[in-house]
Coordinates of C-alpha atoms in Angstrom, one line a residue:
M481 CA -41.1 45.8 100.5
K482 CA -42.4 46.0 104.0
A483 CA -44.9 48.8 102.9
E484 CA -46.3 46.6 100.4
L485 CA -46.7 43.9 102.9
I486 CA -48.5 46.1 105.2
V487 CA -50.8 47.3 102.5
N488 CA -51.7 43.8 101.6
I489 CA -52.5 42.9 105.3
I490 CA -54.8 46.2 105.4
A491 CA -56.5 45.2 102.0
A492 CA -57.1 41.8 103.2
H493 CA -58.6 42.9 106.5
C494 CA -61.0 45.4 104.7
T495 CA -62.2 42.8 102.2
G496 CA -62.9 40.3 104.9
D497 CA -60.7 37.5 103.3
E498 CA -59.4 35.7 106.1
N499 CA -56.9 33.4 104.0
A500 CA -55.5 36.3 102.2
F501 CA -55.2 38.0 105.7
K502 CA -53.1 35.0 107.0
T503 CA -50.9 34.9 103.9
A504 CA -50.2 38.6 104.5
V505 CA -49.1 38.2 108.1
E506 CA -46.9 35.4 107.3
A507 CA -45.3 37.1 104.4
L508 CA -44.6 40.1 106.9
A509 CA -43.2 37.8 109.4
A510 CA -41.1 35.8 107.1
D511 CA -39.7 39.3 105.7
E512 CA -38.7 40.3 109.2
S513 CA -36.9 36.9 109.9
K514 CA -35.0 37.4 106.7
K515 CA -33.8 40.8 108.0
G516 CA -32.6 39.0 111.2
N517 CA -35.3 40.4 113.3
G518 CA -36.4 36.7 114.6
R519 CA -38.0 38.0 117.7
L520 CA -40.3 40.5 115.9
S521 CA -41.2 37.9 113.5
N522 CA -42.2 35.4 116.2
Q523 CA -44.1 38.3 117.9
I524 CA -46.1 38.8 114.7
L525 CA -47.1 35.3 114.5
D526 CA -47.9 35.0 117.9
A527 CA -50.0 38.1 117.6
Y528 CA -51.9 36.4 114.8
K529 CA -52.4 33.2 116.8
G530 CA -53.8 35.2 119.8
K531 CA -50.7 34.1 122.0
K532 CA -49.4 36.5 124.6
S533 CA -46.8 39.1 123.4
T534 CA -45.3 42.3 124.6
L535 CA -47.1 43.8 121.7
I536 CA -50.7 42.5 122.7
K537 CA -52.7 44.4 125.2
K538 CA -55.0 42.5 127.5
P539 CA -58.7 42.0 125.9
D540 CA -61.1 44.9 126.8
V541 CA -63.9 42.8 128.4
T542 CA -66.8 44.2 129.8
H543 CA -69.3 42.6 132.2
P544 CA -72.7 44.2 132.1
A545 CA -74.3 44.2 135.4
G546 CA -76.9 41.2 135.7
G547 CA -76.2 40.4 132.0
G548 CA -74.8 36.9 132.3
Y549 CA -72.1 37.4 129.6
A550 CA -68.8 39.2 129.0
V551 CA -68.6 41.1 125.6
Q552 CA -65.2 41.2 124.2
S553 CA -64.5 43.7 121.2
A554 CA -63.8 41.9 118.0
G555 CA -61.0 44.3 117.5
N556 CA -59.0 42.3 120.2
T557 CA -59.3 39.1 118.0
A558 CA -56.9 38.2 115.3
F559 CA -59.5 39.3 112.6
S560 CA -61.9 41.9 113.2
P561 CA -64.3 42.8 110.2
R562 CA -65.4 46.6 110.0
D563 CA -67.6 48.7 107.7
K564 CA -65.5 50.2 105.3
D565 CA -66.8 53.8 105.5
S566 CA -67.7 54.1 109.4
L567 CA -64.9 51.8 110.4
L568 CA -67.6 50.2 113.2
E569 CA -66.9 46.6 114.0
L570 CA -69.4 44.5 112.4
Y571 CA -69.8 42.2 115.6
D572 CA -68.7 41.7 119.0
I573 CA -67.4 38.5 120.7
V574 CA -69.6 37.4 123.5
H575 CA -68.7 34.8 126.0
S576 CA -72.1 33.8 127.5
E577 CA -72.6 32.7 131.2
T578 CA -76.3 32.4 130.9
L579 CA -77.6 29.0 131.8
L580 CA -80.6 27.2 129.9
S581 CA -82.1 27.0 133.3
D582 CA -82.2 30.7 133.5
V583 CA -84.5 30.6 130.6
I584 CA -88.1 30.0 131.7
L585 CA -89.9 28.8 128.6
P586 CA -93.1 26.7 128.1
E587 CA -92.4 23.0 128.3
N588 CA -92.8 22.2 124.4
Q589 CA -90.5 25.2 123.5
R590 CA -87.8 23.9 126.2
K591 CA -88.2 20.2 124.9
L592 CA -87.3 21.8 121.4
L593 CA -84.2 23.7 122.5
L594 CA -82.8 20.5 124.2
Q595 CA -83.4 18.5 121.0
I596 CA -81.5 21.2 119.1
L597 CA -78.7 21.0 121.6
D598 CA -78.8 17.0 121.5
E599 CA -78.3 17.3 117.7
R600 CA -75.3 19.6 117.9
N601 CA -73.7 17.4 120.7
N602 CA -74.4 14.1 118.7
N603 CA -73.3 15.6 115.4
T604 CA -70.6 12.7 114.8
K605 CA -73.3 10.2 115.0
L606 CA -75.7 12.0 112.7
K607 CA -72.9 12.4 110.1
K608 CA -72.6 8.6 109.9
H609 CA -76.1 8.3 108.7
N610 CA -75.6 11.6 106.4
L611 CA -77.8 13.6 108.7
P612 CA -77.0 17.2 109.2
A613 CA -77.3 18.6 112.9
A614 CA -79.6 21.7 113.2
N615 CA -77.5 25.0 112.8
R616 CA -80.0 27.7 111.9
L617 CA -82.6 28.8 114.6
L618 CA -85.3 31.8 114.2
L619 CA -86.5 33.3 117.5
C620 CA -89.6 35.4 117.0
G621 CA -91.7 37.3 119.6
P622 CA -92.4 40.7 121.3
P623 CA -89.7 42.9 122.9
G624 CA -88.6 41.7 126.3
C625 CA -89.9 38.2 126.0
G626 CA -86.4 36.5 126.2
K627 CA -85.1 35.8 122.7
T628 CA -81.7 37.4 123.2
M629 CA -81.4 35.6 126.6
T630 CA -82.3 32.2 124.8
A631 CA -79.5 32.8 122.4
H632 CA -76.9 33.5 125.0
A633 CA -78.1 30.3 126.8
I634 CA -77.7 28.2 123.7
A635 CA -74.2 29.5 123.1
H636 CA -73.2 28.7 126.8
E637 CA -74.7 25.3 126.6
L638 CA -72.8 24.6 123.5
N639 CA -69.7 26.0 125.0
L640 CA -69.1 28.2 122.1
P641 CA -68.4 32.1 121.6
M642 CA -71.0 34.2 120.2
A643 CA -70.4 36.7 117.4
Y644 CA -73.1 39.3 118.1
V645 CA -73.7 41.1 115.0
R646 CA -74.1 45.1 115.3
I647 CA -76.9 46.2 113.1
D648 CA -75.3 49.9 113.5
G649 CA -72.2 48.7 111.9
L650 CA -73.8 46.4 109.3
V651 CA -76.4 48.3 107.8
S652 CA -74.6 50.9 105.7
S653 CA -76.0 54.1 103.8
Y654 CA -73.7 53.5 100.9
L655 CA -74.9 51.6 97.8
G656 CA -74.0 47.8 98.0
Q657 CA -71.8 48.3 101.2
T658 CA -74.4 46.3 103.4
S659 CA -74.2 43.2 101.3
V660 CA -70.3 43.7 101.3
N661 CA -70.5 43.7 105.2
L662 CA -72.8 40.5 105.3
R663 CA -70.2 38.7 103.1
K664 CA -67.3 40.0 105.5
I665 CA -69.3 38.5 108.5
F666 CA -69.9 35.0 107.1
S667 CA -66.4 34.9 105.6
S668 CA -64.8 35.7 109.1
V669 CA -66.8 33.0 111.0
A670 CA -66.7 30.4 108.3
N671 CA -63.7 28.4 109.8
Q672 CA -64.8 28.9 113.6
E673 CA -66.9 26.7 115.9
I674 CA -69.0 29.8 116.8
V675 CA -72.8 31.0 117.4
L676 CA -73.4 33.9 115.0
F677 CA -76.3 35.9 116.2
L678 CA -78.2 38.4 114.2
D679 CA -80.4 40.4 116.5
E680 CA -83.2 42.9 114.9
F681 CA -83.1 40.5 112.1
D682 CA -86.1 42.1 110.1
A683 CA -83.8 45.1 109.4
I684 CA -81.9 43.0 106.8
A685 CA -84.6 40.5 106.0
K686 CA -87.7 42.4 104.9
K687 CA -90.1 41.2 102.1
R688 CA -88.5 42.0 98.7
D689 CA -92.2 42.8 97.4
D690 CA -92.6 45.6 99.9
G691 CA -93.3 48.7 97.8
H692 CA -91.9 51.0 100.4
E693 CA -88.6 49.6 100.2
M694 CA -85.9 50.6 97.8
G695 CA -83.8 48.0 95.7
E696 CA -81.0 48.2 97.9
L697 CA -82.7 46.3 100.6
K698 CA -84.0 43.7 98.1
R699 CA -80.2 43.2 97.0
V700 CA -79.4 42.9 100.7
V701 CA -81.9 40.0 101.2
T702 CA -80.7 38.2 98.3
A703 CA -77.1 38.5 99.5
L704 CA -78.4 37.3 102.8
L705 CA -79.9 34.1 101.3
Q706 CA -76.8 33.3 99.4
N707 CA -74.7 33.7 102.5
F708 CA -77.2 31.3 104.3
D709 CA -76.9 28.7 101.5
N710 CA -73.0 28.7 101.7
M711 CA -72.7 28.7 105.5
P712 CA -70.7 25.8 106.6
A713 CA -72.1 23.5 109.4
N714 CA -69.7 24.4 112.2
V715 CA -71.4 28.0 112.4
F716 CA -74.6 27.9 114.4
L717 CA -76.8 30.9 113.2
I718 CA -79.4 32.3 115.4
A719 CA -81.7 35.2 114.3
A720 CA -84.2 37.2 116.4
T721 CA -86.8 39.6 115.3
N722 CA -89.8 41.4 116.9
H723 CA -91.6 41.7 113.5
E724 CA -91.7 38.2 111.9
H725 CA -94.5 39.3 109.7
L726 CA -92.2 41.6 107.7
L727 CA -89.8 38.7 107.0
D728 CA -89.3 37.6 103.2
P729 CA -91.0 34.5 102.5
A730 CA -87.7 32.9 101.2
I731 CA -86.1 33.4 104.5
W732 CA -88.3 31.1 106.6
R733 CA -87.3 28.0 104.7
R734 CA -83.6 28.7 105.5
F735 CA -84.0 27.9 109.3
N736 CA -84.2 24.5 110.7
Y737 CA -86.4 25.4 113.5
T738 CA -88.6 28.5 114.6
I739 CA -89.7 29.2 118.1
N740 CA -92.1 32.0 118.8
I741 CA -91.5 33.1 122.3
G742 CA -94.6 35.1 123.6
L743 CA -95.4 36.8 126.8
P744 CA -95.0 34.5 129.8
D745 CA -97.9 32.5 130.9
D746 CA -99.1 32.2 134.6
E747 CA -96.5 29.2 135.5
Q748 CA -93.6 31.0 133.8
R749 CA -94.5 34.2 135.6
R750 CA -94.8 32.5 139.1
K751 CA -91.4 30.7 138.4
L752 CA -89.6 34.0 137.4
I753 CA -91.1 35.9 140.2
E754 CA -90.0 33.4 142.8
K755 CA -86.6 32.7 141.2
W756 CA -85.7 36.5 141.1
F757 CA -86.9 37.2 144.6
E758 CA -84.7 34.3 145.8
E759 CA -81.8 35.6 143.6
Y760 CA -81.8 39.0 145.2
S761 CA -82.1 37.6 148.7
V762 CA -84.8 40.0 149.8
E763 CA -87.3 39.7 152.6
T764 CA -90.8 39.6 151.2
D765 CA -94.3 39.4 152.4
V766 CA -95.9 39.3 148.9
D767 CA -98.8 37.4 147.8
I768 CA -97.0 35.6 144.9
Q769 CA -100.2 34.2 143.3
K770 CA -101.7 37.6 143.4
L771 CA -98.7 39.3 141.8
T772 CA -98.8 36.6 139.2
D773 CA -102.1 37.4 138.1
L774 CA -101.5 41.2 138.1
T775 CA -98.5 40.8 135.8
A776 CA -100.5 38.9 133.1
D777 CA -99.6 41.6 130.3
R778 CA -96.0 42.0 131.4
S779 CA -93.2 40.7 129.3
V780 CA -90.1 38.8 131.0
A781 CA -88.0 42.1 130.9
Q782 CA -90.6 44.2 132.6
I783 CA -91.4 41.5 135.3
K784 CA -87.5 41.4 136.0
E785 CA -87.2 45.2 136.2
L786 CA -90.3 45.2 138.6
I787 CA -88.6 42.6 141.0
I788 CA -85.4 44.6 140.9
S789 CA -87.2 47.8 141.8
A790 CA -88.8 46.1 144.6
A791 CA -85.5 44.5 145.7
K792 CA -83.7 48.0 145.8
R793 CA -86.6 49.4 147.8
S794 CA -86.2 46.5 150.3
V795 CA -82.4 46.9 150.7
T796 CA -82.5 51.0 151.0
T797 CA -85.5 51.1 153.4
D798 CA -84.4 47.7 155.5
K799 CA -88.1 46.6 155.2
P800 CA -89.7 43.7 153.6
I801 CA -91.4 44.0 150.3
S802 CA -95.3 43.8 150.6
T803 CA -98.1 43.3 148.0
E804 CA -99.0 46.9 148.3
D805 CA -95.6 47.9 147.5
M806 CA -95.6 45.6 144.3
I807 CA -98.9 47.3 143.3
E808 CA -97.3 50.8 143.8
L809 CA -94.2 49.7 141.6
L810 CA -96.3 48.2 139.1
I811 CA -98.5 51.3 138.7
Q812 CA -95.3 53.2 138.2
Q813 CA -94.1 50.9 135.6
M814 CA -97.5 50.8 133.9
T815 CA -97.4 54.7 133.6
N816 CA -93.7 55.2 133.2
N817 CA -93.8 57.3 136.1
S818 CA -95.8 59.9 134.3
G819 CA -98.6 60.3 136.6
G820 CA -101.7 62.2 135.4
A821 CA -104.5 60.4 133.7
G822 CA -102.2 57.6 133.1
L823 CA -102.5 56.8 136.8
V824 CA -106.2 56.5 136.7
D825 CA -106.0 54.1 133.6
A826 CA -103.7 51.9 135.3
A827 CA -105.7 51.8 138.3
A828 CA -108.7 50.8 136.4
K829 CA -106.8 47.9 134.8
L830 CA -105.7 46.7 138.2
K831 CA -109.2 47.0 139.7
E832 CA -110.5 44.6 136.9
K833 CA -108.0 42.2 138.2
G834 CA -109.2 42.2 141.7
V835 CA -107.3 44.9 143.5
S836 CA -109.5 47.1 145.9
V837 CA -109.9 51.1 145.2
R838 CA -108.8 51.5 148.6
T839 CA -105.5 49.7 148.0
L840 CA -105.0 51.4 144.6
A841 CA -105.9 55.0 146.2
K842 CA -102.8 54.4 148.6
A843 CA -100.5 53.3 145.9
V844 CA -101.3 56.3 143.8
G845 CA -101.5 58.8 146.6
M846 CA -105.0 59.8 145.8
P847 CA -108.1 60.0 148.0
H848 CA -110.2 57.0 147.8
N849 CA -113.4 58.8 146.8
T850 CA -111.7 60.8 144.1
L851 CA -109.9 57.7 142.7
N852 CA -113.1 55.6 142.6
Y853 CA -115.0 58.6 140.8
Q854 CA -112.2 59.0 138.2
I855 CA -112.1 55.1 137.4
N856 CA -115.9 55.1 137.1
K857 CA -115.8 58.2 134.7
L858 CA -113.1 56.5 132.7
I859 CA -115.0 53.4 132.6
K860 CA -118.1 55.2 131.2
L861 CA -116.3 57.2 128.6
K862 CA -114.9 53.9 127.2
E863 CA -118.5 52.4 127.0
V864 CA -119.6 55.5 125.1
D865 CA -116.6 55.3 122.5
E866 CA -117.5 51.5 122.1

């Protein structure tokens, strides 16, 4: 009898049926109670409810350095959906500590986020007028522009956990399994107040008329649309993509709002630079406006990494960071520390932005006359190509 009960629990877990899983757990607890094992019966029920028990280990929570959120393996929760073949968990539970004030966005996009949050916080009022609060948001934009940070900030402001879907576990090489995994995910969060975050969204939502894609992906998109349509209002879904042009047309109308987060403008870059210099408490002698101008083509992530590199240099050398230091570090970032011809190209771009050749020569460790000759040579070659 006990073996059959255990089989039922495993089967319910693998199919992603939460109700069947709960029924199977309760049946196992009842069976132990009948046998006089009252303590074990209570432990089984407590384990399902997430209460402390001698059989429950402390959740494995990781705090990434500077990440602003804690990641908890979904395996430590009462129900953990997994891919049937790889056994990879389909999502991690994230408890975000990222504030909305940490996200620097253009004013119009910030207002839209506040509007979305207001709708969620006034859900009861909206229901009285038969109005649904927004619960589907699409974030678009190039890598490193702040899509993931924005998603974390929304989860924090709503005071909700986030189910961060793992694409490596979701997408399966087995026919039909990816659609099954999608159903498991949506089923497992259906009865929870939670933020469901689908990063790298284009991996499962590509255009169905793309001739280069196999029929399997087209079935995945259809399954995705069906799960979207059946998703309850208590789940707040956020999807993020770097390639919005690849998305199936039917996907777009499933979202209440779309925010296209681009590279930071002048004001955003200045605020970010000042904010991070202050956060890392380093002494600086940097021309903030000049640095703002020089980072015009940098993403939020690249600017943060630039400031972190400067802060570490200041701490290890016990010297304030100068504008010249920032130019040197910026060139390193632009060339991925590769040197060679990349140095000249990076120097030429910064010269166009007003940096003197003498300053650039010092930053790249090259004689002034040599660098000036190389830059002029590069400019002439580009003019010939055009």
